CSV table of C-alpha atoms in Angstrom, one decimal:
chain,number,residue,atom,x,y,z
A,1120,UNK,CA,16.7,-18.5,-14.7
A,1121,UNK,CA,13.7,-16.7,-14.9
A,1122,UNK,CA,12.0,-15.3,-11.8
A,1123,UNK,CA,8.6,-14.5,-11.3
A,1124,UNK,CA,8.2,-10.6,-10.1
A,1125,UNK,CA,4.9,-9.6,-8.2
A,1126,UNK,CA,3.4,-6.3,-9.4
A,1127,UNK,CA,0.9,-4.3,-7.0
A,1128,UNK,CA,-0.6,-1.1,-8.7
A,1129,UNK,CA,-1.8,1.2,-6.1
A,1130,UNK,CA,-4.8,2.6,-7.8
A,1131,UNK,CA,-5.9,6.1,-6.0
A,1132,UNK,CA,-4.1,6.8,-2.8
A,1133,UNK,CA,-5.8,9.6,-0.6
A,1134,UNK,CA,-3.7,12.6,-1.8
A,1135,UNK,CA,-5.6,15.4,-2.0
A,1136,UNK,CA,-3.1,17.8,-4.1
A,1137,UNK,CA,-3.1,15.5,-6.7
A,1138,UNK,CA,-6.9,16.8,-7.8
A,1139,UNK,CA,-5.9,19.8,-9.0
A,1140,UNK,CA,-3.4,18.2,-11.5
A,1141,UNK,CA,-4.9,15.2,-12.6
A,1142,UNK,CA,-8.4,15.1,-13.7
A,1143,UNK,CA,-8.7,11.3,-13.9
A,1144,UNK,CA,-8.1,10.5,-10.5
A,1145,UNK,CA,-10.0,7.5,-9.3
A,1146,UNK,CA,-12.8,8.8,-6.9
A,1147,UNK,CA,-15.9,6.9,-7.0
A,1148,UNK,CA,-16.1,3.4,-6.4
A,1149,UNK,CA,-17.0,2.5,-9.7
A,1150,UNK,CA,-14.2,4.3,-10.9
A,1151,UNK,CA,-11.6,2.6,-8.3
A,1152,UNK,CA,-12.9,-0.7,-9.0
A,1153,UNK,CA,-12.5,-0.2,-13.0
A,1154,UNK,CA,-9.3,1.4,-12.7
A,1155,UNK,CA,-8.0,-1.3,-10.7
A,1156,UNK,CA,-9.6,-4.3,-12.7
A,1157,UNK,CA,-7.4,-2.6,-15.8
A,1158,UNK,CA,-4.6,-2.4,-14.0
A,1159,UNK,CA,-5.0,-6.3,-13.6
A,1160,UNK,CA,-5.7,-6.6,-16.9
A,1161,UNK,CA,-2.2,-4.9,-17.7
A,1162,UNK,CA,-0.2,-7.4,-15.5
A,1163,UNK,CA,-1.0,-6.3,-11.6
A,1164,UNK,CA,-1.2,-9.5,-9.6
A,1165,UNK,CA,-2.2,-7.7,-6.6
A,1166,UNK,CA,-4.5,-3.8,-6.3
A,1167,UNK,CA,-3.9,-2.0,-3.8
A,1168,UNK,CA,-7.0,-0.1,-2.5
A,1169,UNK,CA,-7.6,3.2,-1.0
A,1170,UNK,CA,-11.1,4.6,-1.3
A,1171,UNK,CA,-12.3,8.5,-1.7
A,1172,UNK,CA,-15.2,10.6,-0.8
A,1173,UNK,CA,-17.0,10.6,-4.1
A,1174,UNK,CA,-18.2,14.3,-4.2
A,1175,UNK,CA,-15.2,15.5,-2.7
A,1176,UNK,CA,-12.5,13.0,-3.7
A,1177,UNK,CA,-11.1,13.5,-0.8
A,1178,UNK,CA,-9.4,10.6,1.2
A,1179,UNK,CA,-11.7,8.4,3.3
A,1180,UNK,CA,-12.5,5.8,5.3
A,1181,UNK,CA,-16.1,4.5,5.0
A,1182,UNK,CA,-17.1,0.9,5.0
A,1183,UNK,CA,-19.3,1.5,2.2
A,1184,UNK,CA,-17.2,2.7,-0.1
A,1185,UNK,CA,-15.0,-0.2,0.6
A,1186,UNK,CA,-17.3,-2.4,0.2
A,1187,UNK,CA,-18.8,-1.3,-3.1
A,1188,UNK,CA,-15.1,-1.7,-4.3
A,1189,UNK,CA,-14.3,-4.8,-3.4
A,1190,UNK,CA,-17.9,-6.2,-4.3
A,1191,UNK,CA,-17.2,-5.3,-7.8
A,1192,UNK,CA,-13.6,-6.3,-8.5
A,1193,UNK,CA,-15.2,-9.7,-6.7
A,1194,UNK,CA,-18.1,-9.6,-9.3
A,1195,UNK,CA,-15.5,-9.7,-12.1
A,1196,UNK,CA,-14.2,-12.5,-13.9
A,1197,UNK,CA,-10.7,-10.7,-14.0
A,1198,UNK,CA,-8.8,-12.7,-10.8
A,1199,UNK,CA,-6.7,-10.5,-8.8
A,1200,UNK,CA,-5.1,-10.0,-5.4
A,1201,UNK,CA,-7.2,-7.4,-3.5
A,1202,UNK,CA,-5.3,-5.3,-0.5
A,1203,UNK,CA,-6.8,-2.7,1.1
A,1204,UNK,CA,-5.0,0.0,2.9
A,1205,UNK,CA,-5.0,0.5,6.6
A,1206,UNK,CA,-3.3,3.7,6.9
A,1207,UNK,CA,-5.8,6.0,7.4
A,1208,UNK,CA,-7.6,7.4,10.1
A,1209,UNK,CA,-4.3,7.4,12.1
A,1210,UNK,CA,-3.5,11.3,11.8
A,1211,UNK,CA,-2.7,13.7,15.5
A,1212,UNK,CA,-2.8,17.0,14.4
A,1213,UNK,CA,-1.8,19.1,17.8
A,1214,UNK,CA,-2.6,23.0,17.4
A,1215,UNK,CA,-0.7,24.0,20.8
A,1216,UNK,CA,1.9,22.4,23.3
A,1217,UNK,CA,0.3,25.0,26.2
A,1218,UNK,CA,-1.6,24.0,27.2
A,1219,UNK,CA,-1.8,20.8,24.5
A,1220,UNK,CA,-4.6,21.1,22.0
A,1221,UNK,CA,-5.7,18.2,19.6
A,1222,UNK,CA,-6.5,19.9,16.0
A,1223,UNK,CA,-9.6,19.5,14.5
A,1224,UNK,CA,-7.7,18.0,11.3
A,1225,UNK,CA,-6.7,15.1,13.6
A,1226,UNK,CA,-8.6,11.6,12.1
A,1227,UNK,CA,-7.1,9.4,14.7
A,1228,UNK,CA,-9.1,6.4,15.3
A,1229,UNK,CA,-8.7,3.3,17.9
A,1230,UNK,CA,-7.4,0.4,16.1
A,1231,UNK,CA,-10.5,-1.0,15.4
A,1232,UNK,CA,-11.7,1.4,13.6
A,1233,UNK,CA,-8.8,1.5,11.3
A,1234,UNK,CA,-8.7,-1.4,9.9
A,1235,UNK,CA,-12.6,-2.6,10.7
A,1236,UNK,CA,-13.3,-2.6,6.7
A,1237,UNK,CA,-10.4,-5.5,6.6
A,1238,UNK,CA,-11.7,-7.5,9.3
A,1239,UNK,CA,-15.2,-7.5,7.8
A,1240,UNK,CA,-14.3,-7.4,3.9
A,1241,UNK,CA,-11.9,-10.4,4.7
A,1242,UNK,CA,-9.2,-9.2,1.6
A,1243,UNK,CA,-6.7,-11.5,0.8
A,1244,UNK,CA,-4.0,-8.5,2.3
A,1245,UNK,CA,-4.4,-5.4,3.7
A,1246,UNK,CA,-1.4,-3.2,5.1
A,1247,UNK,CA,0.4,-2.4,8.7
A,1248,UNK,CA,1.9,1.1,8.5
A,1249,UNK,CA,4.7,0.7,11.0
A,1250,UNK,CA,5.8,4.3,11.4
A,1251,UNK,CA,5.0,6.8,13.3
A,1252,UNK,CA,5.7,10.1,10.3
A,1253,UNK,CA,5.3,13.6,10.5
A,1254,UNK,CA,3.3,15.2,7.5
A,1255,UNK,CA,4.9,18.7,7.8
A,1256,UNK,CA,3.0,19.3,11.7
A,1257,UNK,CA,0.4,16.3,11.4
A,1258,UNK,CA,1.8,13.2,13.1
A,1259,UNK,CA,0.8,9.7,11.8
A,1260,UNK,CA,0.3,7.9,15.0
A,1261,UNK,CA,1.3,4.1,14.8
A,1262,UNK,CA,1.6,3.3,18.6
A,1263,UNK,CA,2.9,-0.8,19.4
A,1264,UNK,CA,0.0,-1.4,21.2
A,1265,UNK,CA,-2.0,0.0,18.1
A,1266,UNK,CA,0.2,-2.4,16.0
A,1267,UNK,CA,-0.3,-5.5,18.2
A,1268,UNK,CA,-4.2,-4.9,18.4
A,1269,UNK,CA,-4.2,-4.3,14.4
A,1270,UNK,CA,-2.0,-7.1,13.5
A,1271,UNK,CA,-4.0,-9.4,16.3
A,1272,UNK,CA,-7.2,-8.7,14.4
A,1273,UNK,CA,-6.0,-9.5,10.9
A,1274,UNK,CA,-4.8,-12.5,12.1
A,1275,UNK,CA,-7.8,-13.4,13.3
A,1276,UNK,CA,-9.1,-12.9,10.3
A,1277,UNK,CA,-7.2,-14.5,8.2
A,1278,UNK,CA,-6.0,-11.3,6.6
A,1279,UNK,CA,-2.0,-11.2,5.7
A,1280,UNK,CA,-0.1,-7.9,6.7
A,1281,UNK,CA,1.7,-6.2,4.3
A,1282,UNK,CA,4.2,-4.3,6.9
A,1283,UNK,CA,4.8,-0.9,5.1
A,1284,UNK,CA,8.2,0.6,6.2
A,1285,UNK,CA,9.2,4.2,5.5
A,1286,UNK,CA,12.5,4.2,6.9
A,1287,UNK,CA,15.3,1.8,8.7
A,1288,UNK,CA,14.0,2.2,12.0
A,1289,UNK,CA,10.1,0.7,11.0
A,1290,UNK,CA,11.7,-2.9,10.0
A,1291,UNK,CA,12.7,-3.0,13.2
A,1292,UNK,CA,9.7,-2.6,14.7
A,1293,UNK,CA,8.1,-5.0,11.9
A,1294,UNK,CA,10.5,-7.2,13.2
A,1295,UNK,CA,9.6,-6.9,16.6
A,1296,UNK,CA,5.8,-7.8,16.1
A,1297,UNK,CA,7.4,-10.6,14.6
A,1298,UNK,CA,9.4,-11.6,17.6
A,1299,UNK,CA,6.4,-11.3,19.8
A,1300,UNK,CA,4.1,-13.2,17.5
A,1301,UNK,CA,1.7,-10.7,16.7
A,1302,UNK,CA,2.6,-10.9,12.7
A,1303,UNK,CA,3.2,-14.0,11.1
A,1304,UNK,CA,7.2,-14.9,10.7
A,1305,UNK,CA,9.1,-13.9,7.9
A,1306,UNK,CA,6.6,-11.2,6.8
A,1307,UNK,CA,5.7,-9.5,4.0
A,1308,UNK,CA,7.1,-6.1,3.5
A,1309,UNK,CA,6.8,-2.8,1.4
A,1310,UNK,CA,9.6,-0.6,1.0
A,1311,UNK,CA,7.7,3.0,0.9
A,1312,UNK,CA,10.5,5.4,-0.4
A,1313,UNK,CA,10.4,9.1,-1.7
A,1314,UNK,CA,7.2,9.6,-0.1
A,1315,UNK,CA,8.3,12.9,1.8
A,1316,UNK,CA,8.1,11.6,4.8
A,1317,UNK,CA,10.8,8.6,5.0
A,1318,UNK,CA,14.3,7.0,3.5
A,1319,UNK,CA,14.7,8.3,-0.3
A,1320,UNK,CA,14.7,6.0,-3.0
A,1321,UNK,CA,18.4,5.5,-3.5
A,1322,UNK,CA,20.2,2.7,-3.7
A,1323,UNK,CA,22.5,2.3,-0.4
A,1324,UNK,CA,18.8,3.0,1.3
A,1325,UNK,CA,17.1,0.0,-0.7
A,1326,UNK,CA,20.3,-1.8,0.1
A,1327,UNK,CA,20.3,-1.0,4.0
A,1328,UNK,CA,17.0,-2.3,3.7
A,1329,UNK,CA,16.9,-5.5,2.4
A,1330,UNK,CA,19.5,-6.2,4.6
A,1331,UNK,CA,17.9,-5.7,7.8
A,1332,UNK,CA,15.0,-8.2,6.8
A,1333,UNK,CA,14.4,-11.0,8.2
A,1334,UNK,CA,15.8,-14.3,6.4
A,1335,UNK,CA,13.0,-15.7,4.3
A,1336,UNK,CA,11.0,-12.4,4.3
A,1337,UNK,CA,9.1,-11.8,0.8
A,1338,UNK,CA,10.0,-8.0,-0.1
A,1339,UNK,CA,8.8,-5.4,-2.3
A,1340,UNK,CA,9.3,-1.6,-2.6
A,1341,UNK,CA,7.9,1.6,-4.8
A,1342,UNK,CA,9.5,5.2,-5.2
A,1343,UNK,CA,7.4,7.7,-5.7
A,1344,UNK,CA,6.9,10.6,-8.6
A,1345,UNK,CA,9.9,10.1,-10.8
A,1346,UNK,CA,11.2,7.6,-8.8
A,1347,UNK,CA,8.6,5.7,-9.5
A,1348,UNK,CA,10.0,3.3,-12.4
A,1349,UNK,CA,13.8,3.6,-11.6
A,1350,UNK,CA,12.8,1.7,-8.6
A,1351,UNK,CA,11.0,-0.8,-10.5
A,1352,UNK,CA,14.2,-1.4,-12.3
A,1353,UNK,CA,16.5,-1.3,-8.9
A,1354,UNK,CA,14.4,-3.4,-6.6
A,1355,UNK,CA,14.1,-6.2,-9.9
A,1356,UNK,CA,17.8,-6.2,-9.7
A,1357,UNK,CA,18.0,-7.2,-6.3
A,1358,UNK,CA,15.1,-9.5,-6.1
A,1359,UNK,CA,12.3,-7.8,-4.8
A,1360,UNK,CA,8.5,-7.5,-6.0
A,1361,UNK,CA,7.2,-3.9,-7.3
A,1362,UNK,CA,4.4,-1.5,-7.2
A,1363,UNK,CA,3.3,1.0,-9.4
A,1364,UNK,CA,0.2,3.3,-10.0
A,1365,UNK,CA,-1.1,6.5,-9.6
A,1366,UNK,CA,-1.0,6.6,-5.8
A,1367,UNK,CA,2.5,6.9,-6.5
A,1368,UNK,CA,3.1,9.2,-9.6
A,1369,UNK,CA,0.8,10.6,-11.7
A,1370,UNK,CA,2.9,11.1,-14.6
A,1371,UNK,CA,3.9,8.3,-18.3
A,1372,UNK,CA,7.0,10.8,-18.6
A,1373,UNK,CA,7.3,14.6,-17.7
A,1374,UNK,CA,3.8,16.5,-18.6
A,1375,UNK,CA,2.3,13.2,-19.5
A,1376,UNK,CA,-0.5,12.4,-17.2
A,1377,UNK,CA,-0.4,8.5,-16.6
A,1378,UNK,CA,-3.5,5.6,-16.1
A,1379,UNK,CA,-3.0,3.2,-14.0
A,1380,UNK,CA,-3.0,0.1,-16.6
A,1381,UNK,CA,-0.3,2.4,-18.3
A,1382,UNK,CA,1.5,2.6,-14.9
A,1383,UNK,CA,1.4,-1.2,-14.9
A,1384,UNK,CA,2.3,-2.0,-18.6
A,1385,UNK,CA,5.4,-0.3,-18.3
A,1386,UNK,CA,6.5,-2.2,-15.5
A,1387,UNK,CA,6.1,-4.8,-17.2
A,1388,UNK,CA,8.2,-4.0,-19.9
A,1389,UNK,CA,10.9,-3.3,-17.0
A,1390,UNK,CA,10.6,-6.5,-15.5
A,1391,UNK,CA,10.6,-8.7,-18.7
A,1392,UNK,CA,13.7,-6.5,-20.3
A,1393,UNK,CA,15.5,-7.0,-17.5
A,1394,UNK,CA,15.3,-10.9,-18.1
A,1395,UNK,CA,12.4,-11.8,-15.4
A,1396,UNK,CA,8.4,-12.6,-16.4
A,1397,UNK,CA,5.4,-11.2,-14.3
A,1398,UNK,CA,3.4,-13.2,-11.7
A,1399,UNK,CA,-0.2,-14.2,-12.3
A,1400,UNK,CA,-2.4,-13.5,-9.2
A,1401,UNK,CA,-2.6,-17.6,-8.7
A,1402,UNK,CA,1.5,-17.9,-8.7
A,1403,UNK,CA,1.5,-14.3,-6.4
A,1404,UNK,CA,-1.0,-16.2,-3.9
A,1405,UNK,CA,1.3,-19.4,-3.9
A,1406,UNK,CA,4.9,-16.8,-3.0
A,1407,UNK,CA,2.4,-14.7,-0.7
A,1408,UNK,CA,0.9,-18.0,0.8
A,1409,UNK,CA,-2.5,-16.2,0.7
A,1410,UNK,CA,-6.0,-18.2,-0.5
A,1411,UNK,CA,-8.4,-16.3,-2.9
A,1412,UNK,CA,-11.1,-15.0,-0.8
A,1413,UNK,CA,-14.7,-13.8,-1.3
């Protein structure tokens, strides 16, 4: 029997190094919001939002560029799942151990601050980073007590978590905000491999995985650069939901620089070759057990 496969397409990221190469890079507002209404178009059930500094394109965290984003894609007749990233602003960068000196690169925030655009924007998701990664000697910082007080205010929100995991060790964790009540039982959770800075997209890791998950728990995963669409294919095969875009990978196929509707379309392609149809946002919101907001 057929089975309905979420896609997400996450449309920009905050990737800096990927300016240079590709000149298309969502980076305004207006252009994230467009890039992510096509991607919807294409078959994305859900977007999955970061927002940039529009003269710099440089990652960021403003309200107001959050804001304009998810005022347009709300404007628009297209209906899609909006979830907005709370991964940033949780960077320690620590220039010396003696004495200790915090960098000047570090963007750690209180958890507030973090995820403030969530709380206030009200998106149907928005995601819980639960790992602590080092980004060659930057350190993403995602303390329990930061998780509890992030994953209390989305709740209190009505906001769903989308519990990214980069590794074995983070679904544990996930699981333990679970266990204390702080997230929602099963959960909702993103397999992040390939990244850099986790598990590699393989498939005794995806396997290892799923495995530790909680029964009932709705799952997805990515792989990154050419990972990117062989995971589409191996996480389809053992029932998960999928994300694409140009967070991700930036390439169609090798010197081929990708869009993310093109990102999305061939996923589709995967999906239905492999026997399985593509959710519509209204059949993603009834698996996510999510309302449309806004």
């Amino acid at each position: 029997m057929s089975r309905k496969v979420i896609i997400t397409c996450a449309v920009t990221g905050g990737n800096s190094a990927v300016l240079a190469k590709h000149p298309n890079i969502p980076k305004t507002p207006s252009q994230i919001a467009d890039a992510a209404l096509e991607a919807a178009n294409a078959g994305a059930a859900v977007v999955h939002i970061h927002v940039r500094d529009p003269d710099t394109g440089l990652g960021s965290n403003r309200y107001e560029l959050y804001e304009q984003v998810v005022k347009k894609l709300r404007d628009a007749a297209t209906d899609v799942i909006i979830n907005l990233t709370c991964g940033m602003d949780g960077e320690l960068a620590i220039d010396s151990v003696d004495p200790i000196t915090i960098g000047k690169a570090s963007t750690l925030r209180a958890p507030m601050g973090r995820c403030l655009h969530a709380i206030k924007l009200q998106p149907e998701l928005c995601t819980l980073d639960c790992a602590t990664l080092l980004f060659g000697d930057r350190i993403y910082v995602a303390r329990m007590s930061d998780l509890r007080e992030m994953a209390t205010l989305m709740r209190e929100a009505g906001v769903k978590p989308e519990l990214e995991c980069f590794d074995l060790g983070h679904i544990e964790t996930a699981k333990k905000l679970i266990s204390e009540g702080s997230v929602d039982g099963p959960g909702l959770f993103q397999f992040c491999l390939s990244t850099g800075n986790g598990a590699p997209a393989t498939p005794i890791v995806l396997q290892a995985m799923r495995e530790l998950l909680p029964s009932g728990a709705i799952w997805g995963g990515f792989g990154c650069g050419p990972d990117e669409m062989p995971m589409v294919a191996q996480v389809v095969s053992m029932g998960g939901h999928v994300r694409v875009g140009l967070e991700d990978n930036i390439y169609l196929r090798r010197g081929v620089l990708a869009s993310n509707a093109q990102l999305v379309e061939n996923a589709v392609g995967i999906i239905e070759r492999m026997g399985d149809s593509v959710a519509t946002p209204a059949e993603a919101r009834k698996f996510l057990g999510v309302v449309k907001r806004g």
